[in-house]
């Protein structure tokens, strides 16, 4: 009569690792645990890893911890032997990218493809979303994802303007800006902290073609603070400023009311450094790039958080994270890569 098949417990796996390391055969381990030898072979496959000896030779060994972890993954898969349960390294890499680095599932899988790390399994975006929905991961849940669900329908009806814009209307903006074919056209917005508590805000500039991001922390939401930030930016770029910042599109917020101050050069008196265009009131969709990027910022600073507590290094971290984030719209290239390519074109 054949030996009865059974599932191994965690203690069984520890005993199995000890016996194998002492040189016992698979059959001897199976006899000790009262299981068929095929059970031991399957378990060895689940928990195998490459061990490096002191003389730098390598050998394949069994880890009870890895075997147990693989078992736990598959158990969470409702009893099915799910693909990712056979590649714990891939699962942990994806978890880290989404939970710690705040990547989307699409961006996480793009990072997998370009990481240079050898994984034994591949999964699709659809499969990854299903795993997350079904609670397959140990740490990763839906709460770690960007907002899921239906997108709000854009209201493209232009409402009557209640306050005259400080400068040129978006209706007079060159067509090349709308098509995103030309580099150097930006959108600018402020991201505000907890209402009634936070005085400071973030000034966010987004280049429309590459989605490159520049973020300043402002001490307040006054127009002169915005002008001061642009002055600092012009001093940083020097003569290149007018080529890199050909136009800037803003909304009708009071912080953007000093059109002349934002347009005039701080380095060459009497000359314009850029051109400002103003959206229609209540039409944030006219700055769609800016609005979408602000959602990325909110992954790090949720609404209602006090900006006054944020240091410059915190803002720099967020800016760098956004600019090095793999973008699906660009075949998962980063904004930083594309921005550098555009700079090379205008400096060649």
PDB file of C-alpha atoms in Angstrom, residues 58-307:
ATOM      1  CA  UNK A  58      28.210  27.592  -4.833  1.00  0.00           C
ATOM      2  CA  UNK A  59      25.669  24.869  -4.148  1.00  0.00           C
ATOM      3  CA  UNK A  60      21.885  24.618  -4.211  1.00  0.00           C
ATOM      4  CA  UNK A  61      20.396  24.190  -0.742  1.00  0.00           C
ATOM      5  CA  UNK A  62      16.957  24.060   0.845  1.00  0.00           C
ATOM      6  CA  UNK A  63      15.641  26.819   3.133  1.00  0.00           C
ATOM      7  CA  UNK A  64      12.718  26.018   5.422  1.00  0.00           C
ATOM      8  CA  UNK A  65      11.942  29.743   5.653  1.00  0.00           C
ATOM      9  CA  UNK A  66      11.674  30.105   1.892  1.00  0.00           C
ATOM     10  CA  UNK A  67       9.664  26.902   1.631  1.00  0.00           C
ATOM     11  CA  UNK A  68       7.231  28.156   4.278  1.00  0.00           C
ATOM     12  CA  UNK A  69       6.945  31.542   2.589  1.00  0.00           C
ATOM     13  CA  UNK A  70       6.152  29.908  -0.754  1.00  0.00           C
ATOM     14  CA  UNK A  71       3.537  27.782   0.988  1.00  0.00           C
ATOM     15  CA  UNK A  72       1.986  30.906   2.546  1.00  0.00           C
ATOM     16  CA  UNK A  73       1.830  32.651  -0.840  1.00  0.00           C
ATOM     17  CA  UNK A  74       0.045  29.720  -2.417  1.00  0.00           C
ATOM     18  CA  UNK A  75      -2.295  29.363   0.566  1.00  0.00           C
ATOM     19  CA  UNK A  76      -3.359  32.981   0.128  1.00  0.00           C
ATOM     20  CA  UNK A  77      -4.109  32.163  -3.498  1.00  0.00           C
ATOM     21  CA  UNK A  78      -7.223  30.289  -2.328  1.00  0.00           C
ATOM     22  CA  UNK A  79      -5.533  26.910  -2.674  1.00  0.00           C
ATOM     23  CA  UNK A  80      -4.354  27.435  -6.235  1.00  0.00           C
ATOM     24  CA  UNK A  81      -0.647  27.234  -7.032  1.00  0.00           C
ATOM     25  CA  UNK A  82      -0.370  30.818  -8.288  1.00  0.00           C
ATOM     26  CA  UNK A  83       2.544  31.787 -10.553  1.00  0.00           C
ATOM     27  CA  UNK A  84       4.055  34.394  -8.268  1.00  0.00           C
ATOM     28  CA  UNK A  85       4.132  31.882  -5.431  1.00  0.00           C
ATOM     29  CA  UNK A  86       7.023  30.221  -7.270  1.00  0.00           C
ATOM     30  CA  UNK A  87       9.066  33.427  -7.363  1.00  0.00           C
ATOM     31  CA  UNK A  88       9.231  35.059  -3.942  1.00  0.00           C
ATOM     32  CA  UNK A  89      12.012  37.358  -5.150  1.00  0.00           C
ATOM     33  CA  UNK A  90       9.670  38.833  -7.770  1.00  0.00           C
ATOM     34  CA  UNK A  91       6.842  39.202  -5.257  1.00  0.00           C
ATOM     35  CA  UNK A  92       9.054  41.021  -2.770  1.00  0.00           C
ATOM     36  CA  UNK A  93      10.481  43.277  -5.500  1.00  0.00           C
ATOM     37  CA  UNK A  94       6.993  44.288  -6.645  1.00  0.00           C
ATOM     38  CA  UNK A  95       5.827  44.838  -3.063  1.00  0.00           C
ATOM     39  CA  UNK A  96       8.780  47.092  -2.358  1.00  0.00           C
ATOM     40  CA  UNK A  97       8.240  49.171  -5.511  1.00  0.00           C
ATOM     41  CA  UNK A  98       4.546  49.755  -4.792  1.00  0.00           C
ATOM     42  CA  UNK A  99       4.529  49.957  -0.980  1.00  0.00           C
ATOM     43  CA  UNK A 100       7.855  51.707  -0.353  1.00  0.00           C
ATOM     44  CA  UNK A 101       8.521  53.548  -3.637  1.00  0.00           C
ATOM     45  CA  UNK A 102       4.833  54.296  -4.284  1.00  0.00           C
ATOM     46  CA  UNK A 103       4.916  52.967  -7.858  1.00  0.00           C
ATOM     47  CA  UNK A 104       1.768  52.025  -9.715  1.00  0.00           C
ATOM     48  CA  UNK A 105       1.460  48.330 -10.705  1.00  0.00           C
ATOM     49  CA  UNK A 106       2.281  49.285 -14.311  1.00  0.00           C
ATOM     50  CA  UNK A 107       5.400  51.175 -13.258  1.00  0.00           C
ATOM     51  CA  UNK A 108       6.455  48.370 -10.902  1.00  0.00           C
ATOM     52  CA  UNK A 109       6.343  45.796 -13.709  1.00  0.00           C
ATOM     53  CA  UNK A 110       8.249  48.190 -15.978  1.00  0.00           C
ATOM     54  CA  UNK A 111      10.920  48.409 -13.269  1.00  0.00           C
ATOM     55  CA  UNK A 112      11.018  44.604 -13.151  1.00  0.00           C
ATOM     56  CA  UNK A 113      11.698  44.512 -16.895  1.00  0.00           C
ATOM     57  CA  UNK A 114      14.547  47.038 -16.727  1.00  0.00           C
ATOM     58  CA  UNK A 115      16.076  46.053 -13.375  1.00  0.00           C
ATOM     59  CA  UNK A 116      18.579  43.588 -14.793  1.00  0.00           C
ATOM     60  CA  UNK A 117      17.528  41.103 -12.109  1.00  0.00           C
ATOM     61  CA  UNK A 118      16.729  37.556 -13.214  1.00  0.00           C
ATOM     62  CA  UNK A 119      13.279  36.450 -12.088  1.00  0.00           C
ATOM     63  CA  UNK A 120      11.900  32.979 -12.766  1.00  0.00           C
ATOM     64  CA  UNK A 121       8.339  34.192 -13.403  1.00  0.00           C
ATOM     65  CA  UNK A 122       6.623  36.913 -15.409  1.00  0.00           C
ATOM     66  CA  UNK A 123       3.119  38.258 -14.812  1.00  0.00           C
ATOM     67  CA  UNK A 124       0.894  40.716 -16.649  1.00  0.00           C
ATOM     68  CA  UNK A 125      -0.494  43.978 -15.290  1.00  0.00           C
ATOM     69  CA  UNK A 126      -3.972  42.457 -15.275  1.00  0.00           C
ATOM     70  CA  UNK A 127      -2.756  39.475 -13.247  1.00  0.00           C
ATOM     71  CA  UNK A 128      -0.957  41.754 -10.795  1.00  0.00           C
ATOM     72  CA  UNK A 129      -4.105  43.794 -10.185  1.00  0.00           C
ATOM     73  CA  UNK A 130      -6.036  40.559  -9.628  1.00  0.00           C
ATOM     74  CA  UNK A 131      -3.466  39.337  -7.096  1.00  0.00           C
ATOM     75  CA  UNK A 132      -3.746  42.624  -5.203  1.00  0.00           C
ATOM     76  CA  UNK A 133      -7.564  42.540  -5.279  1.00  0.00           C
ATOM     77  CA  UNK A 134      -7.568  38.966  -3.992  1.00  0.00           C
ATOM     78  CA  UNK A 135      -5.188  39.717  -1.112  1.00  0.00           C
ATOM     79  CA  UNK A 136      -2.423  37.469  -2.404  1.00  0.00           C
ATOM     80  CA  UNK A 137       0.456  39.668  -1.232  1.00  0.00           C
ATOM     81  CA  UNK A 138       1.662  39.686   2.355  1.00  0.00           C
ATOM     82  CA  UNK A 139       2.012  43.490   2.676  1.00  0.00           C
ATOM     83  CA  UNK A 140       0.586  44.987  -0.522  1.00  0.00           C
ATOM     84  CA  UNK A 141      -3.132  45.855  -0.589  1.00  0.00           C
ATOM     85  CA  UNK A 142      -5.415  48.119  -2.612  1.00  0.00           C
ATOM     86  CA  UNK A 143      -4.805  50.962  -0.165  1.00  0.00           C
ATOM     87  CA  UNK A 144      -1.265  51.244  -1.550  1.00  0.00           C
ATOM     88  CA  UNK A 145      -2.504  51.889  -5.096  1.00  0.00           C
ATOM     89  CA  UNK A 146      -3.296  55.189  -6.792  1.00  0.00           C
ATOM     90  CA  UNK A 147      -7.037  55.944  -6.847  1.00  0.00           C
ATOM     91  CA  UNK A 148      -8.930  53.119  -8.516  1.00  0.00           C
ATOM     92  CA  UNK A 149     -12.303  53.347 -10.175  1.00  0.00           C
ATOM     93  CA  UNK A 150     -14.025  55.475 -12.762  1.00  0.00           C
ATOM     94  CA  UNK A 151     -12.474  58.729 -13.823  1.00  0.00           C
ATOM     95  CA  UNK A 152     -14.499  61.844 -13.347  1.00  0.00           C
ATOM     96  CA  UNK A 153     -15.938  63.122 -16.585  1.00  0.00           C
ATOM     97  CA  UNK A 154     -14.225  66.315 -17.664  1.00  0.00           C
ATOM     98  CA  UNK A 155     -16.522  69.317 -17.779  1.00  0.00           C
ATOM     99  CA  UNK A 156     -15.229  71.218 -20.763  1.00  0.00           C
ATOM    100  CA  UNK A 157     -17.913  73.881 -20.660  1.00  0.00           C
ATOM    101  CA  UNK A 158     -16.209  77.269 -20.296  1.00  0.00           C
ATOM    102  CA  UNK A 159     -18.007  79.251 -17.608  1.00  0.00           C
ATOM    103  CA  UNK A 160     -18.362  83.017 -17.501  1.00  0.00           C
ATOM    104  CA  UNK A 161     -15.260  84.608 -16.047  1.00  0.00           C
ATOM    105  CA  UNK A 162     -15.974  86.335 -12.733  1.00  0.00           C
ATOM    106  CA  UNK A 163     -12.577  88.027 -12.421  1.00  0.00           C
ATOM    107  CA  UNK A 164     -10.543  89.293 -15.333  1.00  0.00           C
ATOM    108  CA  UNK A 165      -7.348  87.329 -15.909  1.00  0.00           C
ATOM    109  CA  UNK A 166      -4.158  89.239 -15.263  1.00  0.00           C
ATOM    110  CA  UNK A 167      -2.752  88.543 -18.718  1.00  0.00           C
ATOM    111  CA  UNK A 168      -3.176  86.740 -22.038  1.00  0.00           C
ATOM    112  CA  UNK A 169      -6.008  84.199 -22.322  1.00  0.00           C
ATOM    113  CA  UNK A 170      -5.293  80.556 -23.110  1.00  0.00           C
ATOM    114  CA  UNK A 171      -7.359  81.092 -26.249  1.00  0.00           C
ATOM    115  CA  UNK A 172      -4.420  83.069 -27.665  1.00  0.00           C
ATOM    116  CA  UNK A 173      -1.841  80.426 -26.797  1.00  0.00           C
ATOM    117  CA  UNK A 174       0.039  79.006 -29.840  1.00  0.00           C
ATOM    118  CA  UNK A 175      -1.305  75.702 -31.163  1.00  0.00           C
ATOM    119  CA  UNK A 176       2.098  74.047 -30.694  1.00  0.00           C
ATOM    120  CA  UNK A 177       1.582  74.233 -26.927  1.00  0.00           C
ATOM    121  CA  UNK A 178      -1.624  72.211 -27.040  1.00  0.00           C
ATOM    122  CA  UNK A 179      -0.136  69.452 -29.223  1.00  0.00           C
ATOM    123  CA  UNK A 180       2.854  68.920 -26.886  1.00  0.00           C
ATOM    124  CA  UNK A 181       5.122  68.631 -29.917  1.00  0.00           C
ATOM    125  CA  UNK A 182       7.413  71.470 -28.864  1.00  0.00           C
ATOM    126  CA  UNK A 183       9.621  71.508 -25.785  1.00  0.00           C
ATOM    127  CA  UNK A 184       9.651  74.397 -23.326  1.00  0.00           C
ATOM    128  CA  UNK A 185       5.978  75.007 -22.574  1.00  0.00           C
ATOM    129  CA  UNK A 186       5.052  74.644 -18.910  1.00  0.00           C
ATOM    130  CA  UNK A 187       2.025  74.540 -16.642  1.00  0.00           C
ATOM    131  CA  UNK A 188       2.246  76.079 -13.182  1.00  0.00           C
ATOM    132  CA  UNK A 189       0.064  75.524 -10.129  1.00  0.00           C
ATOM    133  CA  UNK A 190       0.178  75.611  -6.342  1.00  0.00           C
ATOM    134  CA  UNK A 191      -0.496  72.645  -4.080  1.00  0.00           C
ATOM    135  CA  UNK A 192      -1.894  73.795  -0.754  1.00  0.00           C
ATOM    136  CA  UNK A 193      -1.688  72.187   2.669  1.00  0.00           C
ATOM    137  CA  UNK A 194      -4.172  72.000   5.518  1.00  0.00           C
ATOM    138  CA  UNK A 195      -6.714  74.796   5.182  1.00  0.00           C
ATOM    139  CA  UNK A 196      -6.557  77.404   7.933  1.00  0.00           C
ATOM    140  CA  UNK A 197      -3.374  75.885   9.373  1.00  0.00           C
ATOM    141  CA  UNK A 198      -0.651  75.842   6.718  1.00  0.00           C
ATOM    142  CA  UNK A 199       0.645  79.166   5.406  1.00  0.00           C
ATOM    143  CA  UNK A 200       3.178  77.657   3.035  1.00  0.00           C
ATOM    144  CA  UNK A 201       2.421  75.905  -0.245  1.00  0.00           C
ATOM    145  CA  UNK A 202       4.231  74.182  -3.082  1.00  0.00           C
ATOM    146  CA  UNK A 203       4.734  75.869  -6.432  1.00  0.00           C
ATOM    147  CA  UNK A 204       4.698  73.179  -9.108  1.00  0.00           C
ATOM    148  CA  UNK A 205       5.914  73.606 -12.696  1.00  0.00           C
ATOM    149  CA  UNK A 206       5.361  70.806 -15.206  1.00  0.00           C
ATOM    150  CA  UNK A 207       6.865  70.741 -18.703  1.00  0.00           C
ATOM    151  CA  UNK A 208       4.102  69.617 -21.058  1.00  0.00           C
ATOM    152  CA  UNK A 209       6.116  67.487 -23.492  1.00  0.00           C
ATOM    153  CA  UNK A 210       8.371  65.580 -21.081  1.00  0.00           C
ATOM    154  CA  UNK A 211       6.289  65.934 -17.868  1.00  0.00           C
ATOM    155  CA  UNK A 212       9.462  67.045 -16.081  1.00  0.00           C
ATOM    156  CA  UNK A 213       8.719  68.584 -12.713  1.00  0.00           C
ATOM    157  CA  UNK A 214      10.134  71.514 -10.748  1.00  0.00           C
ATOM    158  CA  UNK A 215       8.837  72.070  -7.202  1.00  0.00           C
ATOM    159  CA  UNK A 216       9.439  74.993  -4.849  1.00  0.00           C
ATOM    160  CA  UNK A 217       8.237  75.338  -1.279  1.00  0.00           C
ATOM    161  CA  UNK A 218       6.882  78.879  -0.839  1.00  0.00           C
ATOM    162  CA  UNK A 219       6.576  80.544   2.568  1.00  0.00           C
ATOM    163  CA  UNK A 220       3.101  81.830   1.622  1.00  0.00           C
ATOM    164  CA  UNK A 221       0.624  81.960  -1.264  1.00  0.00           C
ATOM    165  CA  UNK A 222       1.295  85.559  -2.292  1.00  0.00           C
ATOM    166  CA  UNK A 223       2.027  86.724  -5.842  1.00  0.00           C
ATOM    167  CA  UNK A 224       5.417  88.151  -4.874  1.00  0.00           C
ATOM    168  CA  UNK A 225       6.533  84.735  -3.588  1.00  0.00           C
ATOM    169  CA  UNK A 226       5.758  83.194  -6.988  1.00  0.00           C
ATOM    170  CA  UNK A 227       7.688  85.959  -8.776  1.00  0.00           C
ATOM    171  CA  UNK A 228      10.611  85.426  -6.402  1.00  0.00           C
ATOM    172  CA  UNK A 229      10.658  81.687  -7.206  1.00  0.00           C
ATOM    173  CA  UNK A 230      10.737  82.407 -10.954  1.00  0.00           C
ATOM    174  CA  UNK A 231      13.534  84.933 -10.390  1.00  0.00           C
ATOM    175  CA  UNK A 232      15.566  82.224  -8.652  1.00  0.00           C
ATOM    176  CA  UNK A 233      14.834  79.832 -11.495  1.00  0.00           C
ATOM    177  CA  UNK A 234      15.979  82.388 -14.079  1.00  0.00           C
ATOM    178  CA  UNK A 235      19.232  83.007 -12.198  1.00  0.00           C
ATOM    179  CA  UNK A 236      19.847  79.258 -12.164  1.00  0.00           C
ATOM    180  CA  UNK A 237      19.299  78.836 -15.919  1.00  0.00           C
ATOM    181  CA  UNK A 238      20.736  82.171 -17.050  1.00  0.00           C
ATOM    182  CA  UNK A 239      20.570  82.780 -20.817  1.00  0.00           C
ATOM    183  CA  UNK A 240      18.987  79.333 -21.274  1.00  0.00           C
ATOM    184  CA  UNK A 241      15.849  80.324 -19.360  1.00  0.00           C
ATOM    185  CA  UNK A 242      13.926  81.754 -22.333  1.00  0.00           C
ATOM    186  CA  UNK A 243      14.644  78.601 -24.378  1.00  0.00           C
ATOM    187  CA  UNK A 244      13.652  76.171 -21.633  1.00  0.00           C
ATOM    188  CA  UNK A 245      10.670  78.214 -20.341  1.00  0.00           C
ATOM    189  CA  UNK A 246       9.083  79.518 -23.535  1.00  0.00           C
ATOM    190  CA  UNK A 247       5.609  79.806 -22.015  1.00  0.00           C
ATOM    191  CA  UNK A 248       3.826  79.091 -18.733  1.00  0.00           C
ATOM    192  CA  UNK A 249       0.093  78.373 -18.408  1.00  0.00           C
ATOM    193  CA  UNK A 250      -1.568  79.151 -15.062  1.00  0.00           C
ATOM    194  CA  UNK A 251      -5.034  79.437 -13.541  1.00  0.00           C
ATOM    195  CA  UNK A 252      -6.635  82.613 -12.171  1.00  0.00           C
ATOM    196  CA  UNK A 253      -5.517  82.168  -8.574  1.00  0.00           C
ATOM    197  CA  UNK A 254      -4.468  85.296  -6.719  1.00  0.00           C
ATOM    198  CA  UNK A 255      -0.927  83.916  -6.434  1.00  0.00           C
ATOM    199  CA  UNK A 256      -0.610  84.280 -10.228  1.00  0.00           C
ATOM    200  CA  UNK A 257      -2.054  87.797 -10.435  1.00  0.00           C
ATOM    201  CA  UNK A 258       1.282  89.556 -11.090  1.00  0.00           C
ATOM    202  CA  UNK A 259       1.572  88.710 -14.775  1.00  0.00           C
ATOM    203  CA  UNK A 260       4.155  91.395 -15.542  1.00  0.00           C
ATOM    204  CA  UNK A 261       6.302  90.350 -12.601  1.00  0.00           C
ATOM    205  CA  UNK A 262       6.306  86.718 -13.747  1.00  0.00           C
ATOM    206  CA  UNK A 263       7.038  87.593 -17.375  1.00  0.00           C
ATOM    207  CA  UNK A 264       9.739  90.248 -16.906  1.00  0.00           C
ATOM    208  CA  UNK A 265      13.388  89.248 -16.755  1.00  0.00           C
ATOM    209  CA  UNK A 266      15.251  89.633 -13.474  1.00  0.00           C
ATOM    210  CA  UNK A 267      18.570  89.553 -15.349  1.00  0.00           C
ATOM    211  CA  UNK A 268      17.849  91.822 -18.320  1.00  0.00           C
ATOM    212  CA  UNK A 269      15.675  94.809 -17.323  1.00  0.00           C
ATOM    213  CA  UNK A 270      12.969  95.697 -19.817  1.00  0.00           C
ATOM    214  CA  UNK A 271      12.916  92.281 -21.503  1.00  0.00           C
ATOM    215  CA  UNK A 272      10.499  89.364 -21.189  1.00  0.00           C
ATOM    216  CA  UNK A 273      11.846  86.040 -20.000  1.00  0.00           C
ATOM    217  CA  UNK A 274       8.693  84.048 -20.809  1.00  0.00           C
ATOM    218  CA  UNK A 275       5.027  84.378 -21.797  1.00  0.00           C
ATOM    219  CA  UNK A 276       2.100  83.736 -19.442  1.00  0.00           C
ATOM    220  CA  UNK A 277      -1.266  82.338 -20.507  1.00  0.00           C
ATOM    221  CA  UNK A 278      -4.315  82.108 -18.242  1.00  0.00           C
ATOM    222  CA  UNK A 279      -6.897  79.304 -18.176  1.00  0.00           C
ATOM    223  CA  UNK A 280     -10.616  79.960 -18.114  1.00  0.00           C
ATOM    224  CA  UNK A 281     -12.046  79.976 -14.579  1.00  0.00           C
ATOM    225  CA  UNK A 282     -13.168  76.583 -13.194  1.00  0.00           C
ATOM    226  CA  UNK A 283     -11.386  74.770 -16.045  1.00  0.00           C
ATOM    227  CA  UNK A 284      -8.539  72.884 -14.378  1.00  0.00           C
ATOM    228  CA  UNK A 285      -8.657  70.386 -17.261  1.00  0.00           C
ATOM    229  CA  UNK A 286      -6.904  73.062 -19.356  1.00  0.00           C
ATOM    230  CA  UNK A 287      -3.847  72.298 -17.209  1.00  0.00           C
ATOM    231  CA  UNK A 288      -4.279  68.535 -17.419  1.00  0.00           C
ATOM    232  CA  UNK A 289      -0.567  67.765 -17.133  1.00  0.00           C
ATOM    233  CA  UNK A 290      -0.260  69.782 -13.930  1.00  0.00           C
ATOM    234  CA  UNK A 291      -3.388  68.233 -12.431  1.00  0.00           C
ATOM    235  CA  UNK A 292      -2.193  64.673 -13.084  1.00  0.00           C
ATOM    236  CA  UNK A 293       1.243  65.389 -11.642  1.00  0.00           C
ATOM    237  CA  UNK A 294      -0.300  66.858  -8.512  1.00  0.00           C
ATOM    238  CA  UNK A 295      -1.860  63.444  -7.905  1.00  0.00           C
ATOM    239  CA  UNK A 296       1.650  61.980  -7.811  1.00  0.00           C
ATOM    240  CA  UNK A 297       2.613  64.562  -5.200  1.00  0.00           C
ATOM    241  CA  UNK A 298      -0.407  63.560  -3.108  1.00  0.00           C
ATOM    242  CA  UNK A 299       0.979  60.027  -2.856  1.00  0.00           C
ATOM    243  CA  UNK A 300       3.654  61.529  -0.604  1.00  0.00           C
ATOM    244  CA  UNK A 301       1.741  64.418   0.962  1.00  0.00           C
ATOM    245  CA  UNK A 302      -1.963  63.578   1.448  1.00  0.00           C
ATOM    246  CA  UNK A 303      -4.558  66.343   1.489  1.00  0.00           C
ATOM    247  CA  UNK A 304      -4.832  68.038   4.856  1.00  0.00           C
ATOM    248  CA  UNK A 305      -1.185  67.548   5.777  1.00  0.00           C
ATOM    249  CA  UNK A 306       0.722  70.511   7.213  1.00  0.00           C
ATOM    250  CA  UNK A 307       3.271  71.753   4.646  1.00  0.00           C
TER     251      UNK A 307
END
